[in-house]
Short mmCIF file of C-alpha atoms and ligand atoms in Angstrom, two decimals:
data_model
loop_
_atom_site.label_atom_id
_atom_site.label_comp_id
_atom_site.label_asym_id
_atom_site.label_seq_id
_atom_site.Cartn_x
_atom_site.Cartn_y
_atom_site.Cartn_z
CA MET X 1 -10.07 -65.29 -87.14
CA THR X 2 -13.23 -66.02 -85.17
CA LEU X 3 -15.81 -63.35 -84.60
CA ALA X 4 -15.05 -63.31 -80.87
CA ASN X 5 -11.34 -62.78 -81.53
CA PHE X 6 -12.12 -59.99 -83.95
CA ALA X 7 -14.37 -58.30 -81.40
CA LEU X 8 -11.60 -58.57 -78.81
CA MET X 9 -9.01 -57.10 -81.16
CA TYR X 10 -11.34 -54.28 -82.11
CA LYS X 11 -12.04 -53.52 -78.45
CA THR X 12 -8.35 -53.50 -77.54
CA LYS X 13 -7.58 -51.22 -80.46
CA HIS X 14 -10.37 -48.89 -79.44
CA ILE X 15 -9.14 -48.78 -75.83
CA GLU X 16 -5.60 -48.05 -76.94
CA LYS X 17 -6.69 -45.30 -79.30
CA SER X 18 -8.78 -43.60 -76.63
CA TYR X 19 -5.94 -43.97 -74.17
CA ALA X 20 -3.47 -42.35 -76.56
CA LEU X 21 -5.74 -39.33 -76.93
CA ALA X 22 -6.33 -39.12 -73.20
CA HIS X 23 -2.60 -39.40 -72.57
CA GLU X 24 -2.01 -36.43 -74.86
CA ARG X 25 -4.71 -34.35 -73.24
CA TYR X 26 -3.35 -35.01 -69.74
CA ALA X 27 0.21 -34.36 -70.88
CA SER X 28 -0.91 -30.93 -72.12
CA LEU X 29 -1.85 -30.20 -68.50
CA GLY X 30 1.43 -31.49 -67.13
CA VAL X 31 0.03 -34.82 -65.90
CA ASP X 32 2.22 -37.90 -66.24
CA VAL X 33 -0.38 -40.61 -66.84
CA GLN X 34 2.10 -43.48 -66.81
CA GLN X 35 3.43 -42.45 -63.43
CA ALA X 36 -0.13 -42.13 -62.15
CA LEU X 37 -0.88 -45.71 -63.22
CA LYS X 38 2.32 -46.97 -61.59
CA ASN X 39 1.34 -45.27 -58.35
CA LEU X 40 -2.21 -46.57 -58.56
CA ALA X 41 -1.01 -50.17 -58.81
CA GLN X 42 0.82 -49.69 -55.48
CA ILE X 43 -2.28 -48.75 -53.45
CA PRO X 44 -4.03 -51.71 -51.85
CA VAL X 45 -7.69 -51.64 -50.88
CA SER X 46 -8.86 -53.98 -48.13
CA LEU X 47 -12.05 -55.75 -49.18
CA HIS X 48 -14.37 -56.48 -46.27
CA CYS X 49 -15.23 -60.17 -46.15
CA TRP X 50 -18.61 -59.44 -44.53
CA GLN X 51 -20.23 -58.13 -47.73
CA GLY X 52 -20.24 -61.74 -48.93
CA ASP X 53 -22.62 -63.16 -46.33
CA ASP X 54 -24.48 -60.22 -44.78
CA VAL X 55 -22.19 -60.02 -41.74
CA GLY X 56 -23.14 -63.57 -40.79
CA GLY X 57 -19.87 -65.28 -39.91
CA PHE X 58 -19.44 -69.03 -39.53
CA GLU X 59 -20.42 -69.67 -35.94
CA ASN X 60 -24.17 -69.90 -36.24
CA VAL X 61 -25.08 -69.60 -39.90
CA GLY X 62 -28.22 -67.63 -40.66
CA ALA X 63 -28.42 -65.41 -37.58
CA ALA X 64 -28.84 -61.68 -38.18
CA PRO X 65 -25.86 -59.67 -36.86
CA GLY X 66 -27.69 -57.30 -34.46
CA ASN X 67 -25.91 -54.72 -32.27
CA GLY X 68 -26.84 -51.97 -34.68
CA LEU X 69 -25.63 -53.75 -37.80
CA ALA X 70 -28.72 -54.04 -39.94
CA VAL X 71 -28.40 -55.75 -43.30
CA THR X 72 -31.45 -55.47 -45.54
CA GLY X 73 -32.30 -57.51 -48.64
CA GLN X 74 -32.87 -61.14 -49.51
CA TYR X 75 -30.87 -61.55 -52.68
CA PRO X 76 -30.30 -65.25 -53.22
CA GLY X 77 -26.91 -66.94 -53.26
CA LYS X 78 -25.09 -65.69 -50.19
CA ALA X 79 -21.96 -67.60 -49.14
CA ARG X 80 -22.72 -70.21 -46.47
CA THR X 81 -19.25 -71.62 -45.89
CA PRO X 82 -15.66 -70.35 -45.90
CA ASP X 83 -15.06 -72.15 -49.21
CA GLU X 84 -18.05 -70.44 -50.80
CA LEU X 85 -16.95 -67.08 -49.47
CA ARG X 86 -13.44 -67.60 -50.85
CA ALA X 87 -14.83 -68.69 -54.22
CA ASP X 88 -16.97 -65.54 -54.37
CA LEU X 89 -13.98 -63.41 -53.41
CA ASN X 90 -11.87 -65.07 -56.09
CA LEU X 91 -14.39 -63.93 -58.67
CA ALA X 92 -14.61 -60.38 -57.28
CA LEU X 93 -10.81 -60.12 -57.19
CA SER X 94 -10.59 -61.27 -60.80
CA LEU X 95 -12.76 -58.29 -61.78
CA ILE X 96 -10.84 -55.67 -59.78
CA PRO X 97 -7.55 -54.27 -61.11
CA GLY X 98 -4.49 -54.42 -58.84
CA LYS X 99 -3.31 -56.44 -55.82
CA HIS X 100 -5.36 -55.96 -52.70
CA ARG X 101 -6.14 -57.20 -49.20
CA LEU X 102 -8.91 -59.01 -47.39
CA ASN X 103 -10.37 -57.76 -44.13
CA LEU X 104 -11.61 -60.61 -41.92
CA HIS X 105 -13.76 -60.60 -38.83
CA ALA X 106 -13.04 -63.02 -35.99
CA PHE X 107 -16.29 -64.93 -36.44
CA TYR X 108 -15.18 -66.00 -39.92
CA GLY X 109 -12.75 -68.48 -38.36
CA GLU X 110 -12.95 -72.14 -39.25
CA PHE X 111 -13.77 -74.10 -36.16
CA GLY X 112 -14.23 -77.57 -37.62
CA GLY X 113 -17.84 -77.87 -36.49
CA LYS X 114 -16.84 -77.28 -32.86
CA ARG X 115 -18.17 -74.47 -30.70
CA VAL X 116 -15.16 -72.27 -30.09
CA ASP X 117 -16.19 -69.23 -28.10
CA ARG X 118 -14.73 -65.82 -28.85
CA ASP X 119 -12.37 -65.96 -25.89
CA GLN X 120 -10.87 -69.17 -27.27
CA ILE X 121 -9.98 -68.23 -30.85
CA GLU X 122 -6.46 -68.89 -32.11
CA PRO X 123 -4.41 -68.34 -35.24
CA LYS X 124 -4.98 -71.97 -36.25
CA HIS X 125 -8.65 -71.19 -36.86
CA PHE X 126 -7.52 -68.89 -39.65
CA ALA X 127 -4.98 -71.21 -41.26
CA ASN X 128 -7.08 -71.70 -44.41
CA TRP X 129 -7.59 -67.98 -44.81
CA ILE X 130 -3.86 -67.40 -44.43
CA SER X 131 -2.91 -70.01 -47.02
CA TRP X 132 -5.58 -68.72 -49.41
CA ALA X 133 -4.21 -65.19 -48.98
CA LYS X 134 -0.65 -66.40 -49.53
CA LYS X 135 -1.62 -68.26 -52.67
CA ASN X 136 -3.30 -65.17 -54.07
CA GLY X 137 -0.65 -62.67 -52.98
CA LEU X 138 -3.07 -60.83 -50.71
CA GLY X 139 -2.53 -59.15 -47.36
CA LEU X 140 -4.96 -59.76 -44.50
CA ASP X 141 -6.54 -57.38 -42.00
CA PHE X 142 -8.47 -58.41 -38.93
CA ASN X 143 -11.23 -57.42 -36.48
CA PRO X 144 -12.41 -58.79 -33.17
CA THR X 145 -16.15 -59.51 -33.46
CA CYS X 146 -17.76 -57.78 -30.48
CA PHE X 147 -21.36 -58.30 -31.64
CA SER X 148 -23.71 -61.13 -32.64
CA HIS X 149 -23.10 -62.86 -29.33
CA PRO X 150 -25.10 -63.57 -26.16
CA LYS X 151 -22.53 -61.62 -24.13
CA ALA X 152 -23.21 -58.54 -26.30
CA ALA X 153 -26.99 -58.96 -26.25
CA ASP X 154 -27.62 -55.91 -24.04
CA GLY X 155 -25.48 -53.73 -26.28
CA PHE X 156 -22.39 -53.57 -24.07
CA THR X 157 -19.03 -55.30 -24.39
CA LEU X 158 -15.73 -53.65 -23.37
CA ALA X 159 -17.65 -50.98 -21.43
CA HIS X 160 -20.02 -53.41 -19.73
CA THR X 161 -20.82 -52.87 -16.03
CA ASN X 162 -20.16 -56.57 -15.38
CA LYS X 163 -16.47 -57.20 -14.89
CA SER X 164 -16.50 -60.78 -16.13
CA ILE X 165 -18.25 -59.77 -19.36
CA ARG X 166 -15.68 -57.04 -19.87
CA GLN X 167 -12.97 -59.57 -19.24
CA PHE X 168 -14.47 -61.93 -21.82
CA TRP X 169 -14.31 -59.24 -24.51
CA ILE X 170 -10.85 -58.10 -23.42
CA GLU X 171 -9.64 -61.67 -23.90
CA HIS X 172 -11.32 -61.81 -27.32
CA CYS X 173 -9.59 -58.60 -28.41
CA ILE X 174 -6.21 -59.73 -27.05
CA ARG X 175 -6.50 -62.96 -29.04
CA SER X 176 -7.56 -61.00 -32.11
CA ARG X 177 -4.35 -58.95 -31.98
CA GLU X 178 -2.34 -62.17 -31.74
CA ILE X 179 -4.16 -63.54 -34.76
CA GLY X 180 -3.47 -60.29 -36.61
CA ALA X 181 0.23 -60.64 -35.75
CA ALA X 182 0.22 -64.27 -36.93
CA MET X 183 -1.31 -63.15 -40.23
CA GLY X 184 1.26 -60.38 -40.58
CA ARG X 185 4.08 -62.81 -39.89
CA ALA X 186 2.84 -65.55 -42.22
CA LEU X 187 2.24 -63.19 -45.13
CA GLY X 188 5.10 -60.74 -44.58
CA LYS X 189 2.50 -57.96 -44.82
CA THR X 190 1.45 -55.91 -41.79
CA CYS X 191 -2.06 -56.65 -40.58
CA VAL X 192 -4.30 -53.85 -39.29
CA THR X 193 -6.55 -55.09 -36.50
CA ASN X 194 -9.49 -52.77 -35.94
CA VAL X 195 -11.53 -52.66 -32.75
CA TRP X 196 -15.13 -51.59 -33.13
CA ILE X 197 -17.63 -52.19 -30.34
CA PRO X 198 -21.37 -51.49 -30.37
CA ASP X 199 -21.58 -50.16 -26.79
CA GLY X 200 -24.19 -47.44 -26.47
CA MET X 201 -27.73 -46.58 -25.44
CA LYS X 202 -31.01 -46.09 -27.20
CA ASP X 203 -32.07 -43.38 -24.76
CA THR X 204 -30.38 -40.67 -22.79
CA PRO X 205 -27.89 -42.08 -20.33
CA ALA X 206 -27.77 -40.86 -16.76
CA ASP X 207 -24.03 -41.40 -16.69
CA ARG X 208 -21.80 -40.87 -19.68
CA VAL X 209 -18.60 -40.91 -17.68
CA ALA X 210 -18.42 -44.34 -16.10
CA PRO X 211 -18.89 -46.32 -19.36
CA ARG X 212 -16.17 -44.26 -21.03
CA ALA X 213 -13.82 -44.75 -18.12
CA ARG X 214 -14.47 -48.50 -18.30
CA LEU X 215 -13.85 -48.52 -22.04
CA ALA X 216 -10.51 -46.72 -21.67
CA GLU X 217 -9.48 -49.18 -18.98
CA SER X 218 -10.54 -52.22 -21.03
CA LEU X 219 -8.71 -50.94 -24.10
CA ASP X 220 -5.54 -50.43 -22.07
CA ALA X 221 -5.81 -54.06 -20.99
CA VAL X 222 -6.34 -55.18 -24.59
CA PHE X 223 -3.27 -53.28 -25.81
CA LYS X 224 -1.06 -54.02 -22.81
CA LYS X 225 1.22 -56.42 -24.62
CA ALA X 226 3.45 -54.76 -27.18
CA ILE X 227 3.29 -56.34 -30.62
CA SER X 228 5.74 -55.45 -33.36
CA PRO X 229 4.19 -52.83 -35.66
CA LYS X 230 5.72 -54.74 -38.55
CA LEU X 231 3.31 -57.59 -37.81
CA ASN X 232 0.21 -55.88 -36.47
CA LEU X 233 -1.13 -52.34 -36.12
CA ASP X 234 -4.03 -51.57 -33.78
CA ALA X 235 -6.87 -49.31 -34.84
CA VAL X 236 -9.92 -48.03 -32.94
CA GLU X 237 -13.17 -47.04 -34.65
CA PRO X 238 -15.50 -44.31 -33.39
CA LYS X 239 -19.16 -43.85 -34.24
CA LEU X 240 -21.65 -41.08 -33.59
CA PHE X 241 -24.80 -43.20 -33.33
CA GLY X 242 -26.20 -46.52 -34.45
CA ILE X 243 -29.48 -48.35 -34.65
CA GLY X 244 -30.31 -48.97 -31.01
CA SER X 245 -27.61 -46.57 -29.83
CA GLU X 246 -29.20 -43.35 -31.07
CA SER X 247 -28.64 -41.34 -27.90
CA PHE X 248 -25.22 -42.41 -26.76
CA VAL X 249 -22.22 -44.27 -28.13
CA VAL X 250 -19.44 -44.88 -25.62
CA GLY X 251 -16.71 -44.91 -28.27
CA SER X 252 -17.47 -41.52 -29.80
CA HIS X 253 -15.20 -39.61 -32.16
CA GLU X 254 -13.66 -37.49 -29.40
CA PHE X 255 -13.19 -40.52 -27.18
CA TYR X 256 -11.19 -42.43 -29.75
CA MET X 257 -9.36 -39.35 -31.04
CA GLY X 258 -8.02 -38.82 -27.56
CA TYR X 259 -7.37 -42.50 -27.09
CA ALA X 260 -5.53 -42.95 -30.40
CA VAL X 261 -3.33 -39.88 -29.87
CA SER X 262 -2.46 -40.66 -26.26
CA ARG X 263 -1.90 -44.42 -26.79
CA LYS X 264 -0.33 -44.18 -30.25
CA LYS X 265 -3.01 -46.19 -32.00
CA LEU X 266 -4.51 -45.79 -35.46
CA LEU X 267 -7.83 -43.98 -35.63
CA THR X 268 -10.41 -45.49 -37.97
CA LEU X 269 -12.54 -43.04 -39.91
CA ASP X 270 -15.71 -44.69 -41.18
CA ALA X 271 -17.47 -42.55 -43.78
CA GLY X 272 -20.87 -43.54 -42.38
CA HIS X 273 -20.18 -42.74 -38.74
CA TYR X 274 -20.81 -39.02 -38.57
CA HIS X 275 -23.65 -36.55 -38.98
CA PRO X 276 -25.46 -37.21 -42.26
CA THR X 277 -23.83 -34.32 -44.10
CA GLU X 278 -20.42 -34.63 -42.44
CA GLY X 279 -17.70 -36.17 -44.61
CA ILE X 280 -14.45 -37.78 -43.51
CA ALA X 281 -12.26 -36.33 -46.29
CA ASP X 282 -11.59 -33.13 -44.33
CA LYS X 283 -10.64 -35.10 -41.21
CA ILE X 284 -7.70 -36.91 -42.82
CA SER X 285 -5.27 -33.98 -42.89
CA SER X 286 -6.35 -32.95 -39.39
CA VAL X 287 -5.83 -36.23 -37.59
CA LEU X 288 -2.61 -36.97 -39.50
CA GLN X 289 -1.05 -33.94 -37.80
CA PHE X 290 -1.14 -35.90 -34.57
CA MET X 291 -0.82 -39.58 -35.47
CA PRO X 292 1.38 -41.37 -37.98
CA GLU X 293 -1.27 -43.59 -39.62
CA ILE X 294 -5.01 -44.07 -39.87
CA LEU X 295 -7.45 -46.64 -41.22
CA LEU X 296 -10.41 -45.74 -43.40
CA HIS X 297 -13.70 -47.58 -43.61
CA VAL X 298 -14.93 -46.28 -46.91
CA SER X 299 -18.67 -46.57 -46.96
CA ARG X 300 -21.70 -44.50 -47.98
CA GLY X 301 -24.26 -43.24 -45.52
CA VAL X 302 -27.82 -42.80 -46.78
CA ARG X 303 -30.17 -41.23 -44.21
CA TRP X 304 -29.99 -43.53 -41.17
CA ASP X 305 -27.98 -46.28 -42.81
CA SER X 306 -24.21 -45.99 -42.71
CA ASP X 307 -23.36 -48.84 -45.04
CA HIS X 308 -24.53 -48.50 -48.65
CA VAL X 309 -22.34 -49.70 -51.53
CA VAL X 310 -19.67 -47.14 -52.35
CA ILE X 311 -20.44 -45.14 -55.49
CA LEU X 312 -18.34 -42.62 -57.38
CA ASN X 313 -19.75 -39.51 -55.71
CA ASP X 314 -18.20 -36.28 -54.46
CA ASP X 315 -17.53 -37.73 -51.00
CA LEU X 316 -15.52 -40.60 -52.43
CA LEU X 317 -13.59 -38.34 -54.82
CA ALA X 318 -12.77 -36.03 -51.93
CA ILE X 319 -11.47 -38.91 -49.78
CA ALA X 320 -9.28 -40.26 -52.58
CA ARG X 321 -7.96 -36.79 -53.37
CA GLU X 322 -6.94 -36.11 -49.79
CA ILE X 323 -4.93 -39.34 -49.78
CA VAL X 324 -3.04 -39.07 -53.05
CA VAL X 325 -2.61 -35.34 -53.55
CA ASN X 326 -1.00 -35.11 -50.11
CA GLY X 327 1.13 -38.22 -50.58
CA PHE X 328 -0.58 -40.06 -47.71
CA GLU X 329 -0.70 -43.42 -49.52
CA LYS X 330 1.53 -45.11 -46.94
CA ARG X 331 -0.10 -43.49 -43.91
CA VAL X 332 -3.73 -44.14 -44.81
CA HIS X 333 -4.85 -47.77 -44.88
CA ILE X 334 -7.87 -48.00 -47.14
CA GLY X 335 -10.58 -50.49 -46.18
CA LEU X 336 -14.17 -50.80 -47.31
CA ASP X 337 -17.15 -51.28 -45.01
CA TYR X 338 -20.66 -51.71 -46.36
CA PHE X 339 -23.18 -54.47 -46.74
CA ASP X 340 -26.00 -54.80 -49.21
CA ALA X 341 -28.10 -57.95 -49.43
CA SER X 342 -30.50 -56.57 -52.04
CA ILE X 343 -28.16 -57.03 -55.01
CA ASN X 344 -25.68 -59.68 -56.11
CA ARG X 345 -23.05 -59.66 -53.35
CA VAL X 346 -20.07 -60.24 -55.66
CA ALA X 347 -21.28 -57.29 -57.72
CA ALA X 348 -21.52 -55.19 -54.53
CA TRP X 349 -17.85 -55.89 -53.79
CA THR X 350 -16.85 -55.24 -57.39
CA ILE X 351 -18.78 -52.00 -57.76
CA GLY X 352 -17.51 -50.52 -54.51
CA THR X 353 -13.89 -51.57 -54.96
CA ARG X 354 -13.68 -50.53 -58.60
CA ASN X 355 -15.11 -47.17 -57.56
CA MET X 356 -12.55 -46.75 -54.80
CA ILE X 357 -9.74 -47.45 -57.25
CA ARG X 358 -11.31 -45.26 -59.93
CA ALA X 359 -11.52 -42.39 -57.43
CA LEU X 360 -7.83 -42.85 -56.58
CA LEU X 361 -7.00 -42.76 -60.29
CA ILE X 362 -8.94 -39.54 -60.84
CA ALA X 363 -7.08 -38.00 -57.92
CA LEU X 364 -3.72 -39.18 -59.27
CA LEU X 365 -4.56 -37.50 -62.57
CA GLU X 366 -5.22 -34.11 -61.01
CA PRO X 367 -3.50 -31.36 -63.02
CA PRO X 368 -0.78 -29.67 -60.91
CA VAL X 369 -2.06 -26.26 -62.00
CA ILE X 370 -4.81 -26.45 -59.37
CA LYS X 371 -2.38 -26.44 -56.47
CA ILE X 372 -0.06 -23.98 -58.21
CA ALA X 373 -2.91 -21.54 -58.79
CA GLU X 374 -3.68 -21.61 -55.08
CA VAL X 375 -0.06 -21.00 -54.13
CA ASN X 376 -0.07 -18.00 -56.47
CA GLY X 377 -3.27 -16.67 -54.98
CA ASP X 378 -5.08 -17.15 -58.28
CA LEU X 379 -8.30 -18.56 -56.93
CA THR X 380 -10.10 -17.90 -60.19
CA THR X 381 -7.87 -20.35 -62.05
CA ARG X 382 -8.14 -22.80 -59.15
CA LEU X 383 -11.93 -22.95 -59.39
CA ALA X 384 -11.92 -22.91 -63.20
CA MET X 385 -9.49 -25.85 -63.32
CA GLN X 386 -11.26 -27.80 -60.59
CA GLU X 387 -14.36 -27.65 -62.76
CA GLU X 388 -12.63 -28.34 -66.09
CA THR X 389 -10.90 -31.34 -64.52
CA LYS X 390 -14.24 -33.00 -63.88
CA THR X 391 -14.69 -33.81 -67.56
CA LEU X 392 -11.14 -34.83 -68.46
CA PRO X 393 -11.00 -38.27 -70.16
CA TYR X 394 -10.15 -40.38 -67.11
CA GLY X 395 -12.55 -43.08 -68.33
CA ALA X 396 -10.15 -43.91 -71.17
CA VAL X 397 -7.25 -44.17 -68.72
CA TRP X 398 -9.35 -46.38 -66.43
CA ASP X 399 -10.20 -48.76 -69.28
CA PHE X 400 -6.56 -48.94 -70.28
CA TYR X 401 -5.56 -49.69 -66.68
CA CYS X 402 -8.14 -52.50 -66.40
CA GLU X 403 -7.02 -53.96 -69.70
CA ASN X 404 -3.37 -53.85 -68.63
CA GLN X 405 -4.16 -55.45 -65.30
CA GLY X 406 -6.00 -58.25 -67.08
CA VAL X 407 -9.48 -57.51 -65.74
CA PRO X 408 -12.66 -56.70 -67.68
CA THR X 409 -13.02 -53.17 -69.02
CA GLY X 410 -16.15 -51.07 -68.71
CA GLU X 411 -19.33 -52.99 -68.00
CA ASN X 412 -17.91 -56.32 -69.20
CA TRP X 413 -17.42 -57.55 -65.63
CA VAL X 414 -21.20 -57.68 -65.17
CA THR X 415 -21.39 -60.54 -67.69
CA GLU X 416 -18.94 -62.55 -65.55
CA VAL X 417 -20.98 -61.96 -62.40
CA LYS X 418 -24.21 -62.94 -64.17
CA ARG X 419 -22.62 -66.13 -65.46
CA TYR X 420 -21.38 -67.01 -61.97
CA GLU X 421 -24.79 -66.26 -60.56
CA LYS X 422 -26.38 -68.67 -63.02
CA GLU X 423 -23.78 -71.41 -62.63
CA VAL X 424 -22.95 -71.16 -58.92
CA LEU X 425 -24.98 -68.76 -56.79
CA SER X 426 -28.41 -69.84 -58.02
CA LYS X 427 -27.64 -73.38 -56.84
CA ARG X 428 -27.22 -72.23 -53.22
CA ASN X 429 -30.34 -72.02 -51.12
C1 RNT L 501 -20.06 -50.65 -37.43
C2 RNT L 501 -18.65 -50.46 -37.86
C3 RNT L 501 -17.87 -51.70 -38.08
C4 RNT L 501 -18.64 -52.80 -38.75
C5 RNT L 501 -17.80 -54.00 -39.15
C6 RNT L 501 -18.61 -55.18 -39.47
O1 RNT L 501 -20.78 -49.52 -37.40
O2 RNT L 501 -18.64 -49.67 -39.03
O3 RNT L 501 -16.71 -51.41 -38.77
O4 RNT L 501 -19.31 -52.36 -39.87
O5 RNT L 501 -16.86 -54.23 -38.18
ZN1 ZN L 502 -16.76 -49.44 -40.02
#
């Protein structure tokens, strides 16, 4: 036996031993760990393609996104082509347990060196993405790209005062839904197409009504054609403020809440789109009273930035808990949305996605006594158990899950990313 094999065997034995103890401990609290792991494997997370190239897209490589999307950092090795982006995603996916999805933006189409404007995009421009997804057993989600474009330069798109500019973006969004449906059809997995627009103002508007009326009208035009919900689901994403739209955002929370409820659309809750101390976890059970499904953009706001890499903090744990403890796994589509160019981009995907899944696992392992105590009016036990639960051995269950899913346990994935950085990323410039 080689030393490496011995180390591997020792590690596996260690993981299994720890898991057995953890299993016992959870069983003593009435938690069925095996069932939790089965459920966990059924929850897909949609990885956002735009972490891989700083929201650049493949129309005009190198341009900064603009329209309030600020990516900071200069870490070397960002993907410059669709093939590079797919290669980077392949690595990230090999380090993340479970079967997941990829969330694409329209400007990641492959246009064969031709200039294809946003109002001209077609499913064929995404053929390579679709076959890559099929090969890897992934689902795809989609987004019209209503930013990084001369027709969005003044910060307005679907709510623009100019009718022909509005029409241009309406056409782009209509085509995006068709592409979403084509993806859903090709993969046999429903695509969620999310509309986010930057429209807003840096300073106090004189008229808040007219832009909102225009937005509602444009959206109605975008969604006019019925598309089978088996193929594509439409989502709309509100925001409180952005860089350059500090005083007014046309598509506010209330705007899109009303829109989603009245038009039967999915509402997208982005964790970075509210007041700095306002979380989205508490919103899930509220909005799900009035709409069948929602989309999440799991992110992490830090001061004025809404898009830091997702870490395992209280906000994330609360989001995951609201989904699984209430059995909302099928009604809440989980997507990620952050971008960090100051660290290795494959690591950024891996850290955020592993954390999302880890948070779901912790929630799935919640001892039933917490809910039971509440039902019985025993709030003392509820608080005591909420606190005791925080140090239960979920780390051992997580390692076991990773091992079973054939991905690196613990920090071992970092070695893979470093190797890739040396062999592949460092050669890009
Ligand atoms: C912007 C929104 C939006 C974007 C992506 C790139 O504030 O969160 O979801 O981050 O579409
Ligand atoms: Zn978002």
